[in-house]
Short mmCIF file of C-alpha atoms and ligand atoms in Angstrom, two decimals:
data_model
loop_
_atom_site.label_atom_id
_atom_site.label_comp_id
_atom_site.label_asym_id
_atom_site.label_seq_id
_atom_site.Cartn_x
_atom_site.Cartn_y
_atom_site.Cartn_z
CA UNK G 1 47.36 -81.73 -22.22
CA UNK G 2 48.74 -79.33 -19.63
CA UNK G 3 46.84 -80.18 -16.46
CA UNK G 4 48.00 -77.04 -14.67
CA UNK G 5 45.60 -74.87 -16.66
CA UNK G 6 42.54 -76.79 -15.43
CA UNK G 7 40.27 -75.44 -12.72
CA UNK G 8 40.20 -77.29 -9.41
CA UNK G 9 36.82 -78.84 -10.17
CA UNK G 10 37.93 -79.97 -13.64
CA UNK G 11 41.05 -81.56 -12.13
CA UNK G 12 38.88 -83.24 -9.50
CA UNK G 13 36.65 -84.75 -12.17
CA UNK G 14 39.69 -86.20 -13.97
CA UNK G 15 40.89 -87.70 -10.69
CA UNK G 16 37.47 -89.14 -10.00
CA UNK G 17 37.06 -90.76 -13.41
CA UNK G 18 40.62 -92.12 -13.34
CA UNK G 19 41.88 -90.02 -16.29
CA UNK G 20 44.70 -88.59 -14.20
CA UNK G 21 46.46 -88.97 -10.88
CA UNK G 22 47.48 -86.61 -8.14
CA UNK G 23 51.11 -87.33 -9.03
CA UNK G 24 50.49 -86.17 -12.63
CA UNK G 25 48.67 -83.03 -11.44
CA UNK G 26 51.45 -82.23 -8.99
CA UNK G 27 54.12 -82.74 -11.65
CA UNK G 28 52.19 -80.45 -13.99
CA UNK G 29 52.01 -77.74 -11.34
CA UNK G 30 55.74 -77.96 -10.64
CA UNK G 31 56.65 -77.87 -14.30
CA UNK G 32 54.49 -74.76 -14.62
CA UNK G 33 56.27 -73.27 -11.60
CA UNK G 34 59.56 -74.05 -13.35
CA UNK G 35 58.38 -72.30 -16.51
CA UNK G 36 56.92 -69.08 -15.12
CA UNK G 37 58.08 -68.52 -11.55
CA UNK G 38 61.14 -66.45 -12.54
CA UNK G 39 58.77 -63.87 -13.94
CA UNK G 40 55.88 -64.19 -11.41
CA UNK G 41 57.80 -64.67 -8.10
CA UNK G 42 54.68 -65.86 -6.26
CA UNK G 43 56.26 -68.49 -4.02
CA UNK G 44 58.52 -67.92 -1.03
CA UNK G 45 59.00 -71.69 -0.64
CA UNK G 46 57.93 -74.80 -2.50
CA UNK G 47 58.86 -78.43 -2.16
CA UNK G 48 58.27 -80.77 -5.06
CA UNK G 49 59.58 -83.87 -3.31
CA UNK G 50 57.27 -83.42 -0.34
CA UNK G 51 54.32 -82.61 -2.60
CA UNK G 52 54.92 -85.74 -4.68
CA UNK G 53 55.00 -87.85 -1.51
CA UNK G 54 51.63 -86.36 -0.55
CA UNK G 55 50.34 -86.96 -4.07
CA UNK G 56 51.36 -90.64 -3.95
CA UNK G 57 49.51 -91.04 -0.66
CA UNK G 58 46.46 -89.31 -2.12
CA UNK G 59 46.51 -91.61 -5.15
CA UNK G 60 46.77 -94.66 -2.88
CA UNK G 61 43.83 -93.47 -0.78
CA UNK G 62 41.71 -92.75 -3.84
CA UNK G 63 42.49 -96.21 -5.24
CA UNK G 64 41.00 -97.64 -2.05
CA UNK G 65 37.89 -95.49 -2.44
CA UNK G 66 39.01 -93.28 0.45
CA UNK G 67 40.34 -89.73 0.84
CA UNK G 68 38.66 -86.40 1.44
CA UNK G 69 36.61 -84.29 -0.97
CA UNK G 70 39.69 -82.60 -2.50
CA UNK G 71 41.86 -85.73 -2.42
CA UNK G 72 44.97 -85.21 -4.55
CA UNK G 73 44.48 -81.54 -5.47
CA UNK G 74 47.64 -79.36 -5.27
CA UNK G 75 46.99 -76.04 -3.49
CA UNK G 76 49.29 -73.40 -2.00
CA UNK G 77 48.93 -71.17 1.08
CA UNK G 78 49.89 -67.64 2.03
CA UNK G 79 53.01 -67.50 4.15
CA UNK G 80 51.22 -66.36 7.31
CA UNK G 81 49.43 -69.65 7.87
CA UNK G 82 51.43 -71.86 10.20
CA UNK G 83 52.81 -74.98 8.55
CA UNK G 84 55.10 -77.46 10.28
CA UNK G 85 56.44 -78.63 6.90
CA UNK G 86 57.53 -75.20 5.67
CA UNK G 87 58.93 -72.03 7.23
CA UNK G 88 56.26 -69.40 7.93
CA UNK G 89 57.92 -66.05 7.36
CA UNK G 90 54.99 -63.64 7.02
CA UNK G 91 57.17 -61.94 4.40
CA UNK G 92 59.33 -60.61 7.23
CA UNK G 93 62.98 -60.86 8.15
CA UNK G 94 61.66 -61.15 11.70
CA UNK G 95 60.41 -64.69 10.98
CA UNK G 96 62.86 -65.60 8.22
CA UNK G 97 64.01 -68.76 9.97
CA UNK G 98 60.79 -69.64 11.79
CA UNK G 99 59.18 -73.03 11.20
CA UNK G 100 56.10 -73.42 13.41
CA UNK G 101 55.73 -76.56 15.50
CA UNK G 102 52.10 -76.95 14.40
CA UNK G 103 49.71 -76.38 11.50
CA UNK G 104 46.99 -73.74 11.32
CA UNK G 105 43.50 -75.22 11.57
CA UNK G 106 42.82 -74.38 7.91
CA UNK G 107 46.01 -76.19 6.89
CA UNK G 108 44.90 -79.23 8.92
CA UNK G 109 41.52 -79.01 7.24
CA UNK G 110 43.16 -78.97 3.81
CA UNK G 111 45.16 -82.05 4.80
CA UNK G 112 41.97 -83.77 5.95
CA UNK G 113 40.32 -82.90 2.64
CA UNK G 114 43.23 -84.66 0.90
CA UNK G 115 44.97 -81.57 -0.48
CA UNK G 116 48.64 -81.66 -1.50
CA UNK G 117 50.34 -78.46 -0.36
CA UNK G 118 52.84 -77.21 -2.93
CA UNK G 119 54.33 -74.34 -0.92
CA UNK G 120 54.03 -70.93 0.70
CA UNK G 121 53.12 -67.75 -1.12
CA UNK G 122 54.56 -64.24 -1.03
CA UNK G 123 52.80 -61.46 0.86
CA UNK G 124 53.33 -57.99 2.23
CA UNK G 125 55.17 -58.14 5.53
CA UNK G 126 52.70 -59.24 8.23
CA UNK G 127 49.93 -58.63 5.66
CA UNK G 128 50.39 -54.86 5.80
CA UNK G 129 50.13 -53.46 2.31
CA UNK G 130 48.23 -53.40 -0.95
CA UNK G 131 50.97 -54.13 -3.48
CA UNK G 132 53.25 -56.85 -2.07
CA UNK G 133 56.14 -54.40 -2.31
CA UNK G 134 56.44 -54.67 1.48
CA UNK G 135 57.64 -58.27 1.29
CA UNK G 136 61.21 -58.70 2.57
CA UNK G 137 62.00 -61.49 0.08
CA UNK G 138 60.17 -61.17 -3.25
CA UNK G 139 57.74 -58.89 -5.04
CA UNK G 140 55.33 -60.95 -7.17
CA UNK G 141 54.38 -59.48 -10.51
CA UNK G 142 50.99 -59.37 -12.12
CA UNK G 143 50.62 -62.33 -14.52
CA UNK G 144 48.69 -60.07 -16.93
CA UNK G 145 51.44 -57.47 -17.25
CA UNK G 146 55.14 -57.69 -16.38
CA UNK G 147 56.34 -55.00 -13.99
CA UNK G 148 52.85 -54.39 -12.57
CA UNK G 149 51.75 -55.13 -9.03
CA UNK G 150 49.82 -58.28 -8.26
CA UNK G 151 48.16 -56.44 -5.38
CA UNK G 152 48.38 -57.22 -1.73
CA UNK G 153 48.73 -58.36 0.78
CA UNK G 154 47.89 -61.82 -0.65
CA UNK G 155 49.65 -60.92 -3.93
CA UNK G 156 51.54 -64.21 -4.15
CA UNK G 157 48.28 -66.14 -3.72
CA UNK G 158 46.51 -64.20 -6.49
CA UNK G 159 49.49 -64.30 -8.86
CA UNK G 160 50.06 -68.04 -8.34
CA UNK G 161 46.41 -68.85 -9.08
CA UNK G 162 46.25 -66.55 -12.12
CA UNK G 163 49.49 -68.02 -13.48
CA UNK G 164 48.33 -71.65 -12.98
CA UNK G 165 51.09 -72.32 -10.43
CA UNK G 166 48.52 -74.09 -8.20
CA UNK G 167 44.83 -75.02 -8.49
CA UNK G 168 43.85 -72.54 -5.80
CA UNK G 169 45.34 -70.80 -2.78
CA UNK G 170 44.52 -69.57 0.68
CA UNK G 171 44.96 -65.93 1.54
CA UNK G 172 43.94 -63.69 4.40
CA UNK G 173 41.92 -60.49 4.38
CA UNK G 174 42.10 -57.82 7.07
CA UNK G 175 41.08 -54.87 4.93
CA UNK G 176 40.89 -56.29 1.41
CA UNK G 177 43.94 -58.51 1.08
CA UNK G 178 42.09 -61.36 -0.64
CA UNK G 179 39.60 -59.37 -2.71
CA UNK G 180 41.98 -56.65 -3.97
CA UNK G 181 44.75 -58.91 -5.39
CA UNK G 182 42.07 -61.28 -6.73
CA UNK G 183 40.55 -58.34 -8.59
CA UNK G 184 43.89 -57.07 -9.91
CA UNK G 185 44.95 -60.56 -11.09
CA UNK G 186 41.60 -61.64 -12.55
CA UNK G 187 40.81 -64.50 -10.15
CA UNK G 188 38.00 -65.15 -7.66
CA UNK G 189 38.60 -64.31 -3.99
CA UNK G 190 36.38 -64.56 -0.94
CA UNK G 191 36.65 -62.98 2.48
CA UNK G 192 34.22 -65.01 4.57
CA UNK G 193 32.11 -63.67 7.44
CA UNK G 194 34.22 -62.97 10.53
CA UNK G 195 34.05 -66.20 12.57
CA UNK G 196 33.21 -68.47 9.61
CA UNK G 197 36.79 -69.75 9.11
CA UNK G 198 39.20 -70.48 11.96
CA UNK G 199 42.02 -68.02 12.64
CA UNK G 200 43.96 -70.54 14.75
CA UNK G 201 47.48 -70.62 13.37
CA UNK G 202 46.95 -67.53 11.21
CA UNK G 203 49.67 -65.13 12.33
CA UNK G 204 47.71 -62.20 13.73
CA UNK G 205 47.73 -58.72 12.18
CA UNK G 206 44.48 -57.14 13.46
CA UNK G 207 42.55 -59.86 15.27
CA UNK G 208 39.09 -58.28 15.08
CA UNK G 209 39.39 -57.94 11.28
CA UNK G 210 41.50 -60.91 10.06
CA UNK G 211 39.83 -63.73 8.14
CA UNK G 212 41.25 -66.58 6.03
CA UNK G 213 39.69 -67.30 2.64
CA UNK G 214 40.21 -68.85 -0.80
CA UNK G 215 41.56 -67.43 -4.05
CA UNK G 216 40.52 -69.58 -6.97
CA UNK G 217 40.25 -69.87 -10.73
CA UNK G 218 36.46 -69.73 -10.74
CA UNK G 219 33.44 -69.45 -8.45
CA UNK G 220 32.83 -73.20 -8.19
CA UNK G 221 36.43 -73.73 -7.04
CA UNK G 222 35.93 -71.03 -4.42
CA UNK G 223 32.81 -72.82 -3.13
CA UNK G 224 34.63 -76.16 -2.94
CA UNK G 225 37.53 -74.61 -1.04
CA UNK G 226 35.17 -72.83 1.36
CA UNK G 227 33.44 -76.13 2.09
CA UNK G 228 36.84 -77.55 3.02
CA UNK G 229 38.04 -74.73 5.30
CA UNK G 230 34.91 -73.27 6.95
CA UNK G 231 33.51 -74.43 10.26
CA UNK G 232 33.71 -74.17 14.01
CA UNK G 233 37.05 -74.43 15.77
CA UNK G 234 37.14 -74.45 19.57
CA UNK G 235 40.75 -73.21 19.38
CA UNK G 236 39.60 -69.85 17.93
CA UNK G 237 37.49 -68.01 20.49
CA UNK G 238 35.78 -65.94 17.76
CA UNK G 239 34.85 -68.96 15.67
CA UNK G 240 31.07 -69.39 15.33
CA UNK G 241 29.43 -72.76 15.80
CA UNK G 242 27.08 -72.88 12.87
CA UNK G 243 26.67 -75.56 10.21
CA UNK G 244 28.60 -75.03 6.96
CA UNK G 245 26.30 -74.93 3.92
CA UNK G 246 27.16 -76.94 0.83
CA UNK G 247 28.08 -73.82 -1.11
CA UNK G 248 28.62 -75.64 -4.40
CA UNK G 249 24.94 -76.60 -4.42
CA UNK G 250 23.70 -73.02 -4.80
CA UNK G 251 25.72 -72.14 -7.91
CA UNK G 252 22.97 -72.92 -10.40
CA UNK G 253 20.26 -71.00 -8.58
CA UNK G 254 20.70 -67.82 -10.60
CA UNK G 255 19.77 -64.33 -9.45
CA UNK G 256 16.07 -64.17 -10.35
CA UNK G 257 14.24 -62.58 -7.46
CA UNK G 258 17.40 -61.28 -5.75
CA UNK G 259 17.61 -57.59 -4.94
CA UNK G 260 21.08 -56.20 -5.62
CA UNK G 261 21.98 -52.87 -4.03
CA UNK G 262 24.35 -50.48 -5.77
CA UNK G 263 25.85 -48.11 -3.19
CA UNK G 264 26.16 -44.53 -4.46
CA UNK G 265 29.26 -43.92 -2.30
CA UNK G 266 31.21 -46.70 -4.04
CA UNK G 267 31.04 -44.97 -7.41
CA UNK G 268 32.49 -41.65 -6.32
CA UNK G 269 35.51 -39.51 -6.98
CA UNK G 270 38.72 -41.28 -7.96
CA UNK G 271 37.02 -44.23 -9.64
CA UNK G 272 38.78 -45.13 -12.89
CA UNK G 273 36.29 -44.83 -15.78
CA UNK G 274 37.26 -48.19 -17.26
CA UNK G 275 36.71 -49.88 -13.89
CA UNK G 276 33.33 -48.18 -13.58
CA UNK G 277 32.31 -49.26 -17.10
CA UNK G 278 33.22 -52.91 -16.49
CA UNK G 279 31.44 -53.04 -13.14
CA UNK G 280 28.30 -51.28 -14.39
CA UNK G 281 28.14 -53.65 -17.32
CA UNK G 282 28.38 -56.61 -14.93
CA UNK G 283 25.51 -55.17 -12.90
CA UNK G 284 23.45 -54.84 -16.10
CA UNK G 285 24.09 -58.49 -16.87
CA UNK G 286 22.85 -59.46 -13.41
CA UNK G 287 19.73 -57.36 -14.05
CA UNK G 288 19.19 -59.09 -17.40
CA UNK G 289 19.48 -62.41 -15.57
CA UNK G 290 16.52 -61.44 -13.39
CA UNK G 291 17.94 -59.54 -10.42
CA UNK G 292 16.30 -56.34 -9.29
CA UNK G 293 18.79 -53.48 -9.01
CA UNK G 294 18.22 -50.86 -6.31
CA UNK G 295 20.28 -47.82 -5.46
CA UNK G 296 21.37 -47.84 -1.81
CA UNK G 297 23.45 -45.61 0.45
CA UNK G 298 26.23 -46.43 2.92
CA UNK G 299 26.71 -42.91 4.26
CA UNK G 300 29.64 -43.65 6.61
CA UNK G 301 31.85 -45.10 3.85
CA UNK G 302 33.88 -41.88 3.81
CA UNK G 303 35.18 -42.65 7.32
CA UNK G 304 36.29 -46.23 6.74
CA UNK G 305 39.90 -45.39 5.78
CA UNK G 306 40.41 -43.27 8.91
CA UNK G 307 38.71 -45.84 11.14
CA UNK G 308 40.56 -48.81 9.68
CA UNK G 309 43.96 -47.09 9.79
CA UNK G 310 43.48 -46.53 13.53
CA UNK G 311 41.95 -49.84 14.54
CA UNK G 312 44.18 -52.11 12.42
CA UNK G 313 47.48 -50.47 13.53
CA UNK G 314 46.26 -50.38 17.15
CA UNK G 315 45.64 -54.12 17.13
CA UNK G 316 48.85 -54.71 15.17
CA UNK G 317 50.95 -52.77 17.69
CA UNK G 318 49.68 -55.11 20.37
CA UNK G 319 49.91 -58.33 18.31
CA UNK G 320 53.44 -57.57 17.11
CA UNK G 321 54.73 -56.90 20.63
CA UNK G 322 55.54 -60.62 20.81
CA UNK G 323 58.44 -60.24 18.35
CA UNK G 324 60.97 -59.16 20.92
CA UNK G 325 63.92 -61.34 19.94
CA UNK G 326 63.48 -63.49 23.04
CA UNK G 327 61.26 -66.48 22.31
CA UNK G 328 61.40 -66.86 18.54
CA UNK G 329 62.17 -64.91 15.42
CA UNK G 330 65.04 -62.59 14.64
CA UNK G 331 67.48 -61.47 17.33
CA UNK G 332 70.11 -58.81 16.63
CA UNK G 333 73.63 -60.01 17.32
CA UNK G 334 76.14 -58.49 19.71
CA UNK G 335 73.80 -56.27 21.71
CA UNK G 336 74.58 -54.95 25.15
CA UNK G 337 71.74 -55.64 27.56
CA UNK G 338 68.06 -56.47 27.25
CA UNK G 339 66.77 -53.06 26.19
CA UNK G 340 69.29 -52.72 23.38
CA UNK G 341 68.53 -56.28 22.28
CA UNK G 342 64.81 -55.41 22.02
CA UNK G 343 65.50 -52.17 20.19
CA UNK G 344 67.91 -53.53 17.67
CA UNK G 345 66.03 -56.77 17.05
CA UNK G 346 62.80 -54.89 16.28
CA UNK G 347 64.58 -52.15 14.30
CA UNK G 348 66.42 -54.63 12.10
CA UNK G 349 63.72 -57.32 11.95
CA UNK G 350 60.76 -55.16 10.83
CA UNK G 351 60.42 -53.23 7.57
CA UNK G 352 59.32 -49.60 7.27
CA UNK G 353 55.58 -50.13 6.79
CA UNK G 354 55.34 -52.45 9.80
CA UNK G 355 57.23 -49.91 11.91
CA UNK G 356 54.92 -47.15 10.68
CA UNK G 357 51.86 -49.17 11.76
CA UNK G 358 53.36 -49.99 15.16
CA UNK G 359 54.06 -46.30 15.74
CA UNK G 360 50.56 -45.20 14.67
CA UNK G 361 48.91 -47.95 16.72
CA UNK G 362 50.95 -47.37 19.85
CA UNK G 363 50.20 -43.65 19.64
CA UNK G 364 46.46 -44.24 19.15
CA UNK G 365 46.34 -46.52 22.19
CA UNK G 366 48.45 -44.39 24.51
CA UNK G 367 46.99 -42.79 27.64
CA UNK G 368 45.52 -39.39 26.81
CA UNK G 369 44.92 -40.26 23.13
CA UNK G 370 42.94 -43.48 23.50
CA UNK G 371 39.53 -41.78 23.76
CA UNK G 372 40.18 -39.36 20.91
CA UNK G 373 41.47 -42.02 18.50
CA UNK G 374 40.86 -45.67 19.30
CA UNK G 375 37.57 -45.21 21.13
CA UNK G 376 36.22 -42.76 18.55
CA UNK G 377 37.25 -45.09 15.73
CA UNK G 378 35.44 -47.97 17.44
CA UNK G 379 32.29 -45.87 17.69
CA UNK G 380 32.39 -44.94 14.02
CA UNK G 381 33.01 -48.62 13.24
CA UNK G 382 29.61 -49.35 14.80
CA UNK G 383 28.01 -46.73 12.53
CA UNK G 384 29.61 -48.40 9.48
CA UNK G 385 28.20 -51.73 10.64
CA UNK G 386 24.76 -50.17 11.10
CA UNK G 387 24.88 -48.78 7.53
CA UNK G 388 25.08 -52.37 6.29
CA UNK G 389 22.30 -53.56 8.61
CA UNK G 390 20.02 -50.88 7.16
CA UNK G 391 20.99 -51.67 3.59
CA UNK G 392 20.50 -55.42 3.99
CA UNK G 393 16.88 -54.72 4.91
CA UNK G 394 16.53 -53.23 1.41
CA UNK G 395 18.52 -55.74 -0.64
CA UNK G 396 20.10 -59.22 -0.51
CA UNK G 397 23.57 -58.21 -1.61
CA UNK G 398 25.62 -55.23 -2.75
CA UNK G 399 27.56 -54.92 -6.02
CA UNK G 400 30.43 -52.47 -6.52
CA UNK G 401 34.02 -52.22 -7.73
CA UNK G 402 36.70 -53.89 -5.55
CA UNK G 403 39.36 -51.27 -6.14
CA UNK G 404 39.12 -47.77 -7.62
CA UNK G 405 41.80 -48.52 -10.26
CA UNK G 406 43.35 -51.49 -12.06
CA UNK G 407 46.89 -52.64 -11.20
CA UNK G 408 49.68 -50.06 -11.50
CA UNK G 409 53.44 -50.32 -12.18
CA UNK G 410 55.59 -51.60 -9.31
CA UNK G 411 57.20 -48.62 -7.58
CA UNK G 412 54.63 -46.06 -8.71
CA UNK G 413 53.10 -45.48 -5.27
CA UNK G 414 55.59 -47.20 -3.00
CA UNK G 415 56.78 -44.00 -1.34
CA UNK G 416 53.26 -42.65 -0.84
CA UNK G 417 51.62 -44.70 1.92
CA UNK G 418 48.62 -42.39 2.15
CA UNK G 419 47.62 -42.93 -1.48
CA UNK G 420 47.91 -46.68 -0.89
CA UNK G 421 45.70 -46.44 2.21
CA UNK G 422 43.12 -44.51 0.19
CA UNK G 423 43.08 -47.17 -2.51
CA UNK G 424 41.64 -49.59 0.08
CA UNK G 425 38.48 -47.50 0.45
CA UNK G 426 36.11 -50.02 -1.16
CA UNK G 427 37.22 -53.11 0.74
CA UNK G 428 37.80 -51.95 4.32
CA UNK G 429 34.15 -51.66 5.37
CA UNK G 430 33.43 -55.39 5.02
CA UNK G 431 36.14 -56.17 7.57
CA UNK G 432 35.01 -53.39 9.92
CA UNK G 433 31.44 -54.79 9.75
CA UNK G 434 32.50 -58.47 9.73
CA UNK G 435 30.41 -59.26 6.63
CA UNK G 436 31.44 -61.55 3.75
CA UNK G 437 32.77 -60.13 0.48
CA UNK G 438 33.79 -61.65 -2.80
CA UNK G 439 35.71 -60.47 -5.84
CA UNK G 440 34.65 -61.92 -9.19
CA UNK G 441 36.34 -61.01 -12.50
CA UNK G 442 34.05 -58.78 -14.57
CA UNK G 443 36.19 -57.50 -17.43
CA UNK G 444 39.44 -56.01 -18.63
CA UNK G 445 40.73 -52.50 -19.26
CA UNK G 446 41.89 -51.45 -22.73
CA UNK G 447 45.45 -52.19 -21.52
CA UNK G 448 44.42 -55.78 -20.80
CA UNK G 449 44.37 -55.52 -16.99
CA UNK G 450 41.63 -57.41 -15.11
CA UNK G 451 38.79 -55.68 -13.26
CA UNK G 452 36.81 -57.36 -10.47
CA UNK G 453 33.33 -56.85 -9.13
CA UNK G 454 32.86 -56.88 -5.37
CA UNK G 455 29.77 -58.59 -3.97
CA UNK G 456 28.97 -58.15 -0.27
CA UNK G 457 26.19 -59.68 1.81
CA UNK G 458 24.91 -59.88 5.38
CA UNK G 459 26.71 -61.99 8.00
CA UNK G 460 26.79 -65.70 7.09
CA UNK G 461 25.08 -65.12 3.76
CA UNK G 462 28.00 -66.35 1.64
CA UNK G 463 25.51 -68.42 -0.35
CA UNK G 464 24.01 -65.39 -2.03
CA UNK G 465 27.51 -64.28 -3.06
CA UNK G 466 28.13 -67.66 -4.67
CA UNK G 467 24.76 -67.47 -6.43
CA UNK G 468 25.38 -64.03 -7.91
CA UNK G 469 29.09 -64.65 -8.55
CA UNK G 470 28.34 -67.84 -10.49
CA UNK G 471 25.62 -66.10 -12.50
CA UNK G 472 27.93 -63.23 -13.45
CA UNK G 473 30.77 -65.57 -14.34
CA UNK G 474 28.53 -67.69 -16.52
CA UNK G 475 27.20 -64.70 -18.46
CA UNK G 476 30.60 -63.11 -18.97
CA UNK G 477 32.36 -66.32 -19.92
CA UNK G 478 35.78 -64.86 -19.09
CA UNK G 479 36.87 -67.30 -16.38
CA UNK G 480 38.77 -69.39 -18.92
CA UNK G 481 40.75 -66.41 -20.27
CA UNK G 482 44.44 -66.73 -19.38
CA UNK G 483 47.36 -64.35 -19.25
CA UNK G 484 50.25 -65.01 -21.63
CA UNK G 485 53.38 -65.18 -19.52
CA UNK G 486 56.68 -64.67 -21.33
CA UNK G 487 55.49 -66.66 -24.35
CA UNK G 488 54.22 -69.68 -22.32
N1 LIG K 501 45.83 -52.96 2.38
C1 LIG K 501 45.34 -53.06 3.73
C2 LIG K 501 46.46 -52.77 4.70
O1 LIG K 501 47.50 -52.43 4.26
C3 LIG K 501 44.72 -54.39 3.98
C4 LIG K 501 45.68 -55.48 4.29
C5 LIG K 501 45.03 -56.79 4.58
O2 LIG K 501 43.85 -57.01 4.30
N2 LIG K 501 45.79 -57.66 5.21
O3 LIG K 501 46.33 -52.87 5.88
#
């Protein structure tokens, strides 16, 4: 049997009953990487030797009746989470040779849970993008269709999970970067409530929006990974000190008695008819399972692209000021004087999209423009947040598409940044409001491309997302469907 195609929870059961070992699971994952990685290009770095050492330790611990809840499970992480065992490039030439001296809190938490880390996954440079085409080193491809985008910015994470190159992965989501690639690659992805998961050691893009979260093969795996990574961290000043629920315990609760809101604004112009059909059918299934469906309105949705594309670049322009060629990261050679060293290091180290964001953000924050752009955007952000507060008095969660369209061919929109920004319209609001959101597979287009359903809930109500996500998954029965990759 090929262990790599198992879900995380299936693999865990085989470890627990002694049918397999962490070493065997790790070997299976690396042989899968060997078979499909040329086509998928999900990893920026992997290390079989190191992973097998970790697996041997996990097996030894388990034999003694010790080890954490995920002891021996091979997982991979997006390349913007600091790891002292691997370089952390953020998909940028700027950090090409940077190996952090410490681990991100979530990486430490995975270690404590007993996880074996297989490697680091491709992403858009500094998490800016929706297609992964902005990665300086590799552009992952959609496991369901060669030559198609895996989505972004956590495209490597989604592609690796969909292609069985790990049992689950961590990504980050600033405006949709977990949910959108999860949707396009047919896996589950969760952006937790802002403050639920530590950002310590997550390389910052837009600090008031960034959150780390899991991408997984099914909803139960997502719950198990959330249990491992969530929780208070004194090293992240925005981390919230609140107990972590046992998410995997709510999966059987069903949706009877839940009110699910369907926002009119999320089914508007530009929505692909096949995406709409799949999502509406999923909503019908939830209704048949006992949920009450109510139509709701989020009237400020139309402003979220404008608001996000001011606030995120503004924060990015400040966060990325640290890459000046002095302390770490890329430094241009042979420059004459400090100013030229700064200029050339940043010009050569950053790609076009990152430069575009730094320019927009610096402009929006500059004296004379701050009130008109950044301050106004912050005010409208509050209105977007209030929309959700109103809606969550009428329903327990919201169901919608994740993205207006399925995946598209690599290169199709790469020279049209505005159309890419617009394609984020359905995911940005959750980050602006700080609420949790989840993408759960809900069907396929006639061309065989996956479609996800987005579920969103009030702050710290991840449990209701797990409840509804598990119910949908169970009724659809598509979690086990796999892409065929180059005949394997
Ligand atoms: N696609 C969005 C952007 O380009 C979101 C990215 C993210 O969530 N990191 O900014």
